[in-house]
């Protein structure tokens, strides 16, 4: 929890309380439905919460924005971002029912009113969003194919509407076909060793009406 305060110093009392509740909620639910590895539960704030918030160092979502988290798993990056941006609407999508069940319980436990969950495949989602976020659920080419028709036309943010993707390692080959992608290195924002090879990739997507 101190990690979150270290990098995000302007949190409200409500946000501090919500972030502090995450550990207990995930520990409880992980005993029933394993969505986070044992090692990762012990380092939840580093490996999941702060990692998710790497996107917030690249993009400050505005009031009324709509963001879809694809393959949210246990709720990352969507839930930490939803705490940080309470005026932004987040839709968390996963095809695995037990994961969405945990996400629903955590959302309820935190009292988050800006989160909607969808149990299903992203291809079945019939809405458009300012941004689509995720943590390395697929190669960029595959991910882009899944979401390319789900981006809003009207732009309101500093970055163009599109994908904000948490990835790691050397992305040269993976992004070869995406010359408009911009890579933001997380060590520029976070000093912990865990982030040494971690990145946020922004890929603008043109609206296809």
mmCIF file of C-alpha atoms in Angstrom:
data_model
loop_
_atom_site.group_PDB
_atom_site.id
_atom_site.type_symbol
_atom_site.label_atom_id
_atom_site.label_comp_id
_atom_site.label_asym_id
_atom_site.label_seq_id
_atom_site.Cartn_x
_atom_site.Cartn_y
_atom_site.Cartn_z
ATOM 1 C CA UNK A 1 0.000 0.000 0.000
ATOM 2 C CA UNK A 2 2.912 2.372 0.740
ATOM 3 C CA UNK A 3 4.005 1.754 -2.851
ATOM 4 C CA UNK A 4 0.783 3.253 -4.172
ATOM 5 C CA UNK A 5 1.110 6.329 -1.959
ATOM 6 C CA UNK A 6 4.735 6.693 -3.055
ATOM 7 C CA UNK A 7 3.749 7.254 -6.688
ATOM 8 C CA UNK A 8 0.233 8.646 -6.322
ATOM 9 C CA UNK A 9 0.303 11.289 -3.610
ATOM 10 C CA UNK A 10 -3.009 13.043 -4.278
ATOM 11 C CA UNK A 11 -5.404 10.215 -3.405
ATOM 12 C CA UNK A 12 -8.655 10.989 -1.597
ATOM 13 C CA UNK A 13 -9.616 9.265 1.649
ATOM 14 C CA UNK A 14 -12.043 7.091 -0.315
ATOM 15 C CA UNK A 15 -9.340 6.048 -2.777
ATOM 16 C CA UNK A 16 -6.873 5.278 0.011
ATOM 17 C CA UNK A 17 -9.480 3.126 1.712
ATOM 18 C CA UNK A 18 -10.329 1.297 -1.503
ATOM 19 C CA UNK A 19 -6.697 0.607 -2.366
ATOM 20 C CA UNK A 20 -6.020 -0.606 1.180
ATOM 21 C CA UNK A 21 -8.939 -3.069 0.974
ATOM 22 C CA UNK A 22 -7.579 -4.801 -2.123
ATOM 23 C CA UNK A 23 -5.152 -7.091 -0.285
ATOM 24 C CA UNK A 24 -7.774 -8.539 2.043
ATOM 25 C CA UNK A 25 -10.405 -8.911 -0.676
ATOM 26 C CA UNK A 26 -8.058 -10.754 -3.020
ATOM 27 C CA UNK A 27 -6.635 -12.933 -0.262
ATOM 28 C CA UNK A 28 -10.142 -13.993 0.764
ATOM 29 C CA UNK A 29 -11.351 -14.685 -2.736
ATOM 30 C CA UNK A 30 -8.157 -16.366 -3.830
ATOM 31 C CA UNK A 31 -8.702 -19.050 -1.199
ATOM 32 C CA UNK A 32 -12.018 -19.903 -2.881
ATOM 33 C CA UNK A 33 -11.207 -19.258 -6.528
ATOM 34 C CA UNK A 34 -7.550 -19.051 -7.512
ATOM 35 C CA UNK A 35 -7.169 -16.024 -9.791
ATOM 36 C CA UNK A 36 -3.801 -14.717 -8.596
ATOM 37 C CA UNK A 37 -0.748 -16.879 -7.901
ATOM 38 C CA UNK A 38 0.334 -17.341 -4.266
ATOM 39 C CA UNK A 39 3.565 -15.422 -4.837
ATOM 40 C CA UNK A 40 1.693 -12.597 -6.541
ATOM 41 C CA UNK A 41 -0.818 -12.298 -3.694
ATOM 42 C CA UNK A 42 2.108 -11.592 -1.347
ATOM 43 C CA UNK A 43 3.285 -8.856 -3.725
ATOM 44 C CA UNK A 44 -0.147 -7.744 -4.915
ATOM 45 C CA UNK A 45 0.554 -4.012 -4.753
ATOM 46 C CA UNK A 46 3.777 -4.276 -6.743
ATOM 47 C CA UNK A 47 2.964 -6.936 -9.333
ATOM 48 C CA UNK A 48 -0.695 -6.153 -9.954
ATOM 49 C CA UNK A 49 -1.890 -2.835 -8.532
ATOM 50 C CA UNK A 50 1.087 -0.589 -9.283
ATOM 51 C CA UNK A 51 1.731 -2.394 -12.564
ATOM 52 C CA UNK A 52 -1.876 -1.675 -13.606
ATOM 53 C CA UNK A 53 -1.442 1.965 -12.638
ATOM 54 C CA UNK A 54 1.464 2.250 -15.058
ATOM 55 C CA UNK A 55 -1.233 3.114 -17.601
ATOM 56 C CA UNK A 56 -2.181 6.118 -15.439
ATOM 57 C CA UNK A 57 1.364 7.463 -15.772
ATOM 58 C CA UNK A 58 0.835 7.579 -19.538
ATOM 59 C CA UNK A 59 -2.820 8.595 -19.711
ATOM 60 C CA UNK A 60 -5.110 10.544 -17.388
ATOM 61 C CA UNK A 61 -8.627 9.444 -18.260
ATOM 62 C CA UNK A 62 -11.183 12.227 -18.311
ATOM 63 C CA UNK A 63 -14.622 12.462 -16.731
ATOM 64 C CA UNK A 64 -17.126 10.538 -18.825
ATOM 65 C CA UNK A 65 -14.525 8.530 -20.750
ATOM 66 C CA UNK A 66 -15.265 4.860 -21.475
ATOM 67 C CA UNK A 67 -12.535 2.256 -21.125
ATOM 68 C CA UNK A 68 -12.725 -1.487 -21.797
ATOM 69 C CA UNK A 69 -10.360 -3.909 -20.033
ATOM 70 C CA UNK A 70 -10.030 -7.029 -22.192
ATOM 71 C CA UNK A 71 -9.124 -10.328 -20.525
ATOM 72 C CA UNK A 72 -9.289 -8.666 -17.133
ATOM 73 C CA UNK A 73 -8.588 -11.900 -15.221
ATOM 74 C CA UNK A 74 -8.817 -10.973 -11.550
ATOM 75 C CA UNK A 75 -9.592 -7.348 -12.427
ATOM 76 C CA UNK A 76 -6.276 -5.965 -13.663
ATOM 77 C CA UNK A 77 -5.651 -3.341 -14.871
ATOM 78 C CA UNK A 78 -9.321 -2.339 -14.688
ATOM 79 C CA UNK A 79 -10.005 -2.247 -10.944
ATOM 80 C CA UNK A 80 -6.970 -0.160 -9.869
ATOM 81 C CA UNK A 81 -7.664 2.247 -12.741
ATOM 82 C CA UNK A 82 -11.343 2.466 -11.760
ATOM 83 C CA UNK A 83 -10.320 3.430 -8.206
ATOM 84 C CA UNK A 84 -7.957 6.089 -9.525
ATOM 85 C CA UNK A 85 -10.436 7.499 -12.065
ATOM 86 C CA UNK A 86 -13.871 7.356 -10.383
ATOM 87 C CA UNK A 87 -15.474 9.583 -13.058
ATOM 88 C CA UNK A 88 -14.454 7.230 -15.889
ATOM 89 C CA UNK A 89 -16.592 4.233 -16.880
ATOM 90 C CA UNK A 90 -14.772 0.885 -16.999
ATOM 91 C CA UNK A 91 -16.108 -2.260 -18.662
ATOM 92 C CA UNK A 92 -14.154 -5.369 -17.585
ATOM 93 C CA UNK A 93 -14.421 -8.313 -19.966
ATOM 94 C CA UNK A 94 -13.343 -11.925 -19.484
ATOM 95 C CA UNK A 95 -14.506 -15.177 -21.042
ATOM 96 C CA UNK A 96 -13.877 -17.158 -17.828
ATOM 97 C CA UNK A 97 -16.868 -17.053 -15.510
ATOM 98 C CA UNK A 98 -15.063 -17.718 -12.223
ATOM 99 C CA UNK A 99 -12.746 -14.759 -12.856
ATOM 100 C CA UNK A 100 -15.662 -12.409 -13.503
ATOM 101 C CA UNK A 101 -17.281 -13.729 -10.306
ATOM 102 C CA UNK A 102 -14.227 -12.645 -8.290
ATOM 103 C CA UNK A 103 -14.132 -9.288 -10.082
ATOM 104 C CA UNK A 104 -17.815 -8.713 -9.259
ATOM 105 C CA UNK A 105 -17.216 -9.490 -5.586
ATOM 106 C CA UNK A 106 -14.173 -7.202 -5.385
ATOM 107 C CA UNK A 107 -16.069 -4.385 -7.146
ATOM 108 C CA UNK A 108 -18.927 -4.798 -4.676
ATOM 109 C CA UNK A 109 -16.552 -4.973 -1.709
ATOM 110 C CA UNK A 110 -14.942 -1.705 -2.780
ATOM 111 C CA UNK A 111 -18.240 0.007 -3.554
ATOM 112 C CA UNK A 112 -17.108 0.908 -7.078
ATOM 113 C CA UNK A 113 -19.971 2.385 -9.074
ATOM 114 C CA UNK A 114 -18.038 3.028 -12.282
ATOM 115 C CA UNK A 115 -17.369 -0.619 -13.189
ATOM 116 C CA UNK A 116 -19.463 -2.956 -15.319
ATOM 117 C CA UNK A 117 -18.416 -6.555 -15.985
ATOM 118 C CA UNK A 118 -19.041 -8.640 -19.066
ATOM 119 C CA UNK A 119 -18.719 -12.432 -19.065
ATOM 120 C CA UNK A 120 -17.946 -13.268 -22.668
ATOM 121 C CA UNK A 121 -15.580 -12.789 -25.568
ATOM 122 C CA UNK A 122 -14.492 -9.306 -26.588
ATOM 123 C CA UNK A 123 -15.670 -9.976 -30.150
ATOM 124 C CA UNK A 124 -19.237 -10.136 -28.801
ATOM 125 C CA UNK A 125 -19.086 -6.687 -27.179
ATOM 126 C CA UNK A 126 -21.164 -4.244 -29.205
ATOM 127 C CA UNK A 127 -19.961 -0.886 -27.864
ATOM 128 C CA UNK A 128 -17.210 1.617 -28.594
ATOM 129 C CA UNK A 129 -14.654 3.037 -26.171
ATOM 130 C CA UNK A 130 -12.118 5.841 -25.862
ATOM 131 C CA UNK A 131 -9.444 3.339 -24.873
ATOM 132 C CA UNK A 132 -9.001 -0.395 -24.644
ATOM 133 C CA UNK A 133 -6.600 -1.554 -21.936
ATOM 134 C CA UNK A 134 -5.131 -4.949 -21.160
ATOM 135 C CA UNK A 135 -2.200 -6.843 -19.708
ATOM 136 C CA UNK A 136 -0.565 -8.959 -22.397
ATOM 137 C CA UNK A 137 -3.448 -11.332 -23.127
ATOM 138 C CA UNK A 138 -2.304 -11.841 -26.731
ATOM 139 C CA UNK A 139 0.197 -10.712 -29.357
ATOM 140 C CA UNK A 140 -0.575 -7.196 -30.570
ATOM 141 C CA UNK A 141 -1.626 -8.395 -34.020
ATOM 142 C CA UNK A 142 -4.267 -10.699 -32.520
ATOM 143 C CA UNK A 143 -5.366 -8.159 -29.932
ATOM 144 C CA UNK A 144 -5.680 -5.428 -32.553
ATOM 145 C CA UNK A 145 -7.895 -7.716 -34.652
ATOM 146 C CA UNK A 146 -10.180 -8.333 -31.656
ATOM 147 C CA UNK A 147 -10.705 -4.675 -30.777
ATOM 148 C CA UNK A 148 -10.141 -2.587 -33.932
ATOM 149 C CA UNK A 149 -13.878 -1.918 -34.417
ATOM 150 C CA UNK A 150 -14.514 -0.947 -30.803
ATOM 151 C CA UNK A 151 -12.871 2.476 -30.662
ATOM 152 C CA UNK A 152 -14.863 5.736 -30.533
ATOM 153 C CA UNK A 153 -14.549 8.348 -33.240
ATOM 154 C CA UNK A 154 -14.612 11.454 -31.028
ATOM 155 C CA UNK A 155 -11.321 12.093 -29.231
ATOM 156 C CA UNK A 156 -11.032 13.986 -25.923
ATOM 157 C CA UNK A 157 -7.629 12.970 -24.570
ATOM 158 C CA UNK A 158 -3.990 13.946 -24.983
ATOM 159 C CA UNK A 159 -3.348 10.642 -26.763
ATOM 160 C CA UNK A 160 -5.405 9.441 -29.706
ATOM 161 C CA UNK A 161 -8.126 6.884 -28.965
ATOM 162 C CA UNK A 162 -6.938 3.295 -29.173
ATOM 163 C CA UNK A 163 -5.084 0.612 -27.219
ATOM 164 C CA UNK A 164 -3.069 1.052 -24.006
ATOM 165 C CA UNK A 165 -1.345 -2.280 -23.492
ATOM 166 C CA UNK A 166 0.888 -3.446 -20.638
ATOM 167 C CA UNK A 167 3.659 -5.574 -22.143
ATOM 168 C CA UNK A 168 7.155 -6.771 -21.299
ATOM 169 C CA UNK A 169 10.415 -7.618 -23.017
ATOM 170 C CA UNK A 170 11.626 -6.784 -26.516
ATOM 171 C CA UNK A 171 8.659 -5.756 -28.656
ATOM 172 C CA UNK A 172 10.566 -4.961 -31.861
ATOM 173 C CA UNK A 173 9.243 -7.938 -33.802
ATOM 174 C CA UNK A 174 5.747 -7.849 -32.328
ATOM 175 C CA UNK A 175 5.235 -4.182 -33.202
ATOM 176 C CA UNK A 176 6.953 -4.300 -36.600
ATOM 177 C CA UNK A 177 3.614 -3.945 -38.399
ATOM 178 C CA UNK A 178 2.459 -1.102 -36.143
ATOM 179 C CA UNK A 179 4.673 1.920 -36.911
ATOM 180 C CA UNK A 180 2.278 4.275 -35.093
ATOM 181 C CA UNK A 181 2.735 2.460 -31.761
ATOM 182 C CA UNK A 182 4.521 4.386 -29.008
ATOM 183 C CA UNK A 183 6.359 2.559 -26.209
ATOM 184 C CA UNK A 184 6.560 4.044 -22.719
ATOM 185 C CA UNK A 185 9.110 2.362 -20.427
ATOM 186 C CA UNK A 186 7.760 1.883 -16.902
ATOM 187 C CA UNK A 187 11.209 2.319 -15.276
ATOM 188 C CA UNK A 188 10.823 5.976 -16.308
ATOM 189 C CA UNK A 189 8.036 6.168 -13.716
ATOM 190 C CA UNK A 190 8.706 3.390 -11.180
ATOM 191 C CA UNK A 191 12.112 2.546 -9.685
ATOM 192 C CA UNK A 192 11.427 -1.032 -8.477
ATOM 193 C CA UNK A 193 13.357 -3.831 -10.236
ATOM 194 C CA UNK A 194 10.106 -5.596 -11.151
ATOM 195 C CA UNK A 195 9.459 -2.935 -13.816
ATOM 196 C CA UNK A 196 12.862 -3.245 -15.488
ATOM 197 C CA UNK A 197 11.480 -4.671 -18.762
ATOM 198 C CA UNK A 198 7.846 -3.545 -18.382
ATOM 199 C CA UNK A 199 6.216 -1.133 -20.804
ATOM 200 C CA UNK A 200 2.975 0.550 -21.787
ATOM 201 C CA UNK A 201 2.280 0.481 -25.522
ATOM 202 C CA UNK A 202 -0.065 3.074 -26.999
ATOM 203 C CA UNK A 203 -1.509 2.160 -30.392
ATOM 204 C CA UNK A 204 -3.923 4.689 -31.917
ATOM 205 C CA UNK A 205 -6.832 3.150 -33.825
ATOM 206 C CA UNK A 206 -8.884 5.004 -36.399
ATOM 207 C CA UNK A 207 -12.647 4.775 -36.060
ATOM 208 C CA UNK A 208 -14.197 2.464 -38.669
ATOM 209 C CA UNK A 209 -17.837 3.404 -39.039
#
